Every structure is written in C-alpha cells, then in structure tokens.
mmCIF file of C-alpha atoms in Angstrom:
data_model
loop_
_atom_site.group_PDB
_atom_site.id
_atom_site.type_symbol
_atom_site.label_atom_id
_atom_site.label_comp_id
_atom_site.label_asym_id
_atom_site.label_seq_id
_atom_site.Cartn_x
_atom_site.Cartn_y
_atom_site.Cartn_z
ATOM 1 C CA MET A 490 0.595 -7.454 6.864
ATOM 2 C CA PHE A 491 -2.484 -6.130 8.380
ATOM 3 C CA ILE A 492 -0.911 -6.364 11.824
ATOM 4 C CA THR A 493 1.672 -5.097 10.189
ATOM 5 C CA LEU A 494 0.042 -2.159 9.112
ATOM 6 C CA VAL A 495 -2.012 -1.477 12.260
ATOM 7 C CA VAL A 496 1.289 -1.625 14.359
ATOM 8 C CA SER A 497 2.959 1.072 12.424
ATOM 9 C CA LEU A 498 0.069 3.229 11.826
ATOM 10 C CA ALA A 499 0.223 3.399 15.376
ATOM 11 C CA ILE A 500 3.233 4.145 15.847
ATOM 12 C CA ILE A 501 2.956 6.699 13.242
ATOM 13 C CA LEU A 502 0.342 7.986 15.667
ATOM 14 C CA GLY A 503 1.829 7.545 19.123
ATOM 15 C CA ILE A 504 4.990 9.622 17.757
ATOM 16 C CA ILE A 505 2.810 11.955 16.314
ATOM 17 C CA LEU A 506 0.939 12.347 19.169
ATOM 18 C CA VAL A 507 3.703 12.377 21.303
ATOM 19 C CA THR A 508 5.255 15.534 19.318
ATOM 20 C CA ILE A 509 1.432 17.619 19.133
ATOM 21 C CA LEU A 510 2.521 16.934 23.821
ATOM 22 C CA LEU A 511 5.791 18.747 23.088
ATOM 23 C CA ILE A 512 4.655 21.280 21.940
ATOM 24 C CA THR A 513 1.774 22.276 24.176
ATOM 25 C CA LEU A 514 4.917 21.707 27.111
ATOM 26 C CA VAL A 515 6.789 23.479 24.978
ATOM 27 C CA ILE A 516 4.086 26.740 24.470
ATOM 28 C CA ILE A 517 3.490 26.786 27.969
ATOM 29 C CA LEU A 518 6.168 26.547 29.403
ATOM 30 C CA VAL A 519 7.381 29.737 26.760
ATOM 31 C CA ILE A 520 4.317 31.292 28.105
ATOM 32 C CA ILE A 521 5.012 31.210 31.899
ATOM 33 C CA LEU A 522 9.191 32.362 30.548
ATOM 34 C CA VAL A 523 7.781 35.030 29.588
ATOM 35 C CA VAL A 524 5.026 35.922 32.381
ATOM 36 C CA ILE A 525 8.336 35.666 34.800
ATOM 37 C CA MET A 526 9.907 37.825 32.305
ATOM 38 C CA ASP A 527 7.472 40.186 32.256
ATOM 39 C CA ILE A 528 7.959 40.183 36.749
ATOM 40 C CA THR A 529 11.829 40.661 36.116
ATOM 41 C CA LEU A 530 11.717 43.519 33.390
ATOM 42 C CA VAL A 531 8.905 45.670 35.708
ATOM 43 C CA ILE A 532 11.602 44.867 38.999
ATOM 44 C CA ILE A 533 14.258 46.199 37.427
ATOM 45 C CA LEU A 534 12.050 48.934 35.575
ATOM 46 C CA VAL A 535 11.356 49.940 39.371
ATOM 47 C CA ILE A 536 14.866 49.616 41.373
ATOM 48 C CA THR A 537 16.045 51.267 38.565
ATOM 49 C CA LEU A 538 14.782 54.084 37.204
ATOM 50 C CA VAL A 539 17.996 55.325 36.080
ATOM 51 C CA ILE A 540 17.646 54.198 33.454
ATOM 52 C CA SER A 541 16.450 55.095 29.629
ATOM 53 C CA LEU A 542 13.408 54.236 28.269
ATOM 54 C CA VAL A 543 15.707 52.591 24.845
ATOM 55 C CA ILE A 544 18.137 50.813 26.680
ATOM 56 C CA THR A 545 15.868 49.273 28.305
ATOM 57 C CA ARG A 546 12.844 48.769 24.593
ATOM 58 C CA ALA A 547 16.154 47.472 23.226
ATOM 59 C CA ILE A 548 16.435 45.126 26.038
ATOM 60 C CA ILE A 549 13.121 44.474 25.801
ATOM 61 C CA LEU A 550 12.888 44.330 21.832
ATOM 62 C CA ILE A 551 15.889 41.503 22.328
ATOM 63 C CA ILE A 552 14.518 39.235 24.591
ATOM 64 C CA LYS A 553 11.389 38.997 22.310
ATOM 65 C CA LEU A 554 13.312 38.606 19.930
ATOM 66 C CA VAL A 555 14.639 35.469 21.288
ATOM 67 C CA ILE A 556 11.982 34.336 22.562
ATOM 68 C CA ILE A 557 10.475 34.182 18.934
ATOM 69 C CA LEU A 558 13.623 32.650 17.759
ATOM 70 C CA VAL A 559 13.278 29.949 19.733
ATOM 71 C CA ILE A 560 9.621 29.606 19.266
ATOM 72 C CA ILE A 561 10.286 29.257 15.448
ATOM 73 C CA LEU A 562 13.416 27.098 14.992
ATOM 74 C CA PHE A 563 11.139 24.605 17.682
ATOM 75 C CA LEU A 564 7.694 25.119 14.986
ATOM 76 C CA LEU A 565 10.184 24.728 12.074
ATOM 77 C CA LEU A 566 11.886 21.297 13.675
ATOM 78 C CA VAL A 567 8.436 19.816 14.248
ATOM 79 C CA ILE A 568 7.394 20.714 10.567
ATOM 80 C CA ILE A 569 10.690 18.488 9.650
ATOM 81 C CA LEU A 570 9.460 15.464 12.253
ATOM 82 C CA VAL A 571 5.655 15.426 10.687
ATOM 83 C CA ILE A 572 7.230 15.670 6.840
ATOM 84 C CA ILE A 573 9.751 12.603 7.074
ATOM 85 C CA LEU A 574 6.841 10.903 9.526
ATOM 86 C CA VAL A 575 4.806 10.859 6.484
ATOM 87 C CA ILE A 576 7.140 10.512 4.045
ATOM 88 C CA THR A 577 7.589 7.501 6.081
ATOM 89 C CA LEU A 578 3.898 6.400 6.332
ATOM 90 C CA VAL A 579 2.928 6.570 2.543
ATOM 91 C CA ILE A 580 6.635 4.211 2.105
ATOM 92 C CA THR A 581 5.198 1.919 4.619
ATOM 93 C CA MET A 582 1.965 2.334 2.814
ATOM 94 C CA VAL A 583 3.199 1.821 -0.292
ATOM 95 C CA ILE A 584 5.587 -0.850 0.517
ATOM 96 C CA THR A 585 3.375 -2.847 2.452
ATOM 97 C CA LEU A 586 0.260 -2.427 -0.569
ATOM 98 C CA VAL A 587 3.041 -4.270 -3.206
ATOM 99 C CA ILE A 588 4.205 -7.107 -1.038
ATOM 100 C CA THR A 589 0.807 -7.924 -0.609
ATOM 101 C CA VAL A 590 -0.131 -7.242 -4.523
ATOM 102 C CA VAL A 591 3.410 -9.580 -4.990
ATOM 103 C CA PHE A 592 2.593 -12.537 -2.850
ATOM 104 C CA THR A 593 -1.594 -12.208 -4.235
ATOM 105 C CA MET A 594 -0.645 -12.785 -7.727
ATOM 106 C CA LEU A 595 1.957 -15.134 -6.996
ATOM 107 C CA ILE A 596 -0.929 -17.231 -4.804
ATOM 108 C CA ILE A 597 -3.155 -16.944 -7.908
ATOM 109 C CA LEU A 598 -0.345 -17.825 -10.350
ATOM 110 C CA PHE A 599 0.176 -21.425 -8.276
ATOM 111 C CA ILE A 600 -4.000 -22.490 -8.083
ATOM 112 C CA ILE A 601 -3.865 -21.121 -12.313
ATOM 113 C CA LEU A 602 -0.538 -23.434 -12.877
ATOM 114 C CA PHE A 603 -2.210 -26.331 -10.715
ATOM 115 C CA ILE A 604 -5.921 -26.398 -12.446
ATOM 116 C CA THR A 605 -3.845 -26.663 -15.693
ATOM 117 C CA LEU A 606 -1.913 -29.799 -14.627
ATOM 118 C CA VAL A 607 -4.023 -31.301 -12.950
ATOM 119 C CA ILE A 608 -6.833 -30.502 -16.195
ATOM 120 C CA SER A 609 -3.926 -31.858 -18.525
ATOM 121 C CA LEU A 610 -3.522 -34.551 -15.851
ATOM 122 C CA ALA A 611 -6.992 -35.469 -16.561
ATOM 123 C CA ILE A 612 -6.374 -35.133 -20.240
ATOM 124 C CA MET A 613 -3.003 -37.287 -20.660
ATOM 125 C CA LEU A 614 -4.970 -39.975 -18.587
ATOM 126 C CA VAL A 615 -8.606 -40.018 -21.155
ATOM 127 C CA ILE A 616 -5.793 -39.971 -24.179
ATOM 128 C CA ILE A 617 -4.343 -43.030 -23.121
ATOM 129 C CA MET A 618 -7.795 -44.511 -21.674
ATOM 130 C CA PHE A 619 -9.350 -43.834 -25.322
ATOM 131 C CA ILE A 620 -5.451 -45.713 -27.047
ATOM 132 C CA LYS A 621 -5.709 -48.966 -24.651
ATOM 133 C CA LEU A 622 -9.351 -49.246 -25.601
ATOM 134 C CA VAL A 623 -8.220 -49.246 -29.353
ATOM 135 C CA VAL A 624 -6.329 -51.575 -29.763
ATOM 136 C CA ILE A 625 -7.974 -53.562 -26.802
ATOM 137 C CA LEU A 626 -11.423 -53.157 -30.184
ATOM 138 C CA SER A 627 -8.427 -53.496 -33.139
ATOM 139 C CA SER A 628 -6.699 -56.314 -31.689
ATOM 140 C CA ASN A 629 -9.899 -58.215 -31.157
#
C-alpha cells in the first residue's frame, strides 16, 4: 500500500514538473515570438512609411490581443490540468486510506475472533475435564 502511494505521488509530481517545464517553455517561446514580431514590425514601419499610424497601431493591437488570448487560453488549460491532478491525488489518497483502514479492521477482527475461539475451546475443555472428574469421583 505504501509503495502504491509513493508511486502515485511520484507520477503526480512528475506530471506537475512536466507541466511547469511546459509553462516555462511556452513563456520563453512567447517572449521570442514577441521580440521577432517587434523586429518585424519595426522593419515594416521603416519600409512602409506611407501606411498611416492608425492602421499600424490597429495591427499591433490585434497581434498583441491574439498573443494575450493564446497565453490566457494556455494558462486556463494549465489550471484545469492542475485541478484535475489535485482531484486525482485526493481521490487516490482517500481510496488508499479507506482500503488500508478496512484491511486493518478485518485483520483485527480475525485476531479477536481467533482469540475468542481459543478461549472458548479452553473453557469447554476445562468444563469437560471437570465433568469427567465429577463422574469419576461420584462413581467411587
């Protein structure tokens, strides 16, 4: 039971660590993407000065909104995964605890029943010996 609990905790902690690594990778990729996009936008602004400032700002705003939307959706996905992992961990721990308690109670019950059986047999043996003794003594 303890090994199962340790393995379950190790698997869950491994999934959490992989999730954290994926989050940092996505954050790094988003930073690189923002830097590349900013460089691209500077080149576009230098080459095309004819484009008005309002249209350029609208394009930048749309790109930033898309990036923010992607980040928010990814963070929601990560939060949902963490919630699922926590719920799974709690359910696993509760099931393990219940199984452990039930088996412990069954073992204690069997020990008590065995001790009671041995004591009952001993008492019956003493009674039978006493009856035999009374019969032997009364026959003389």
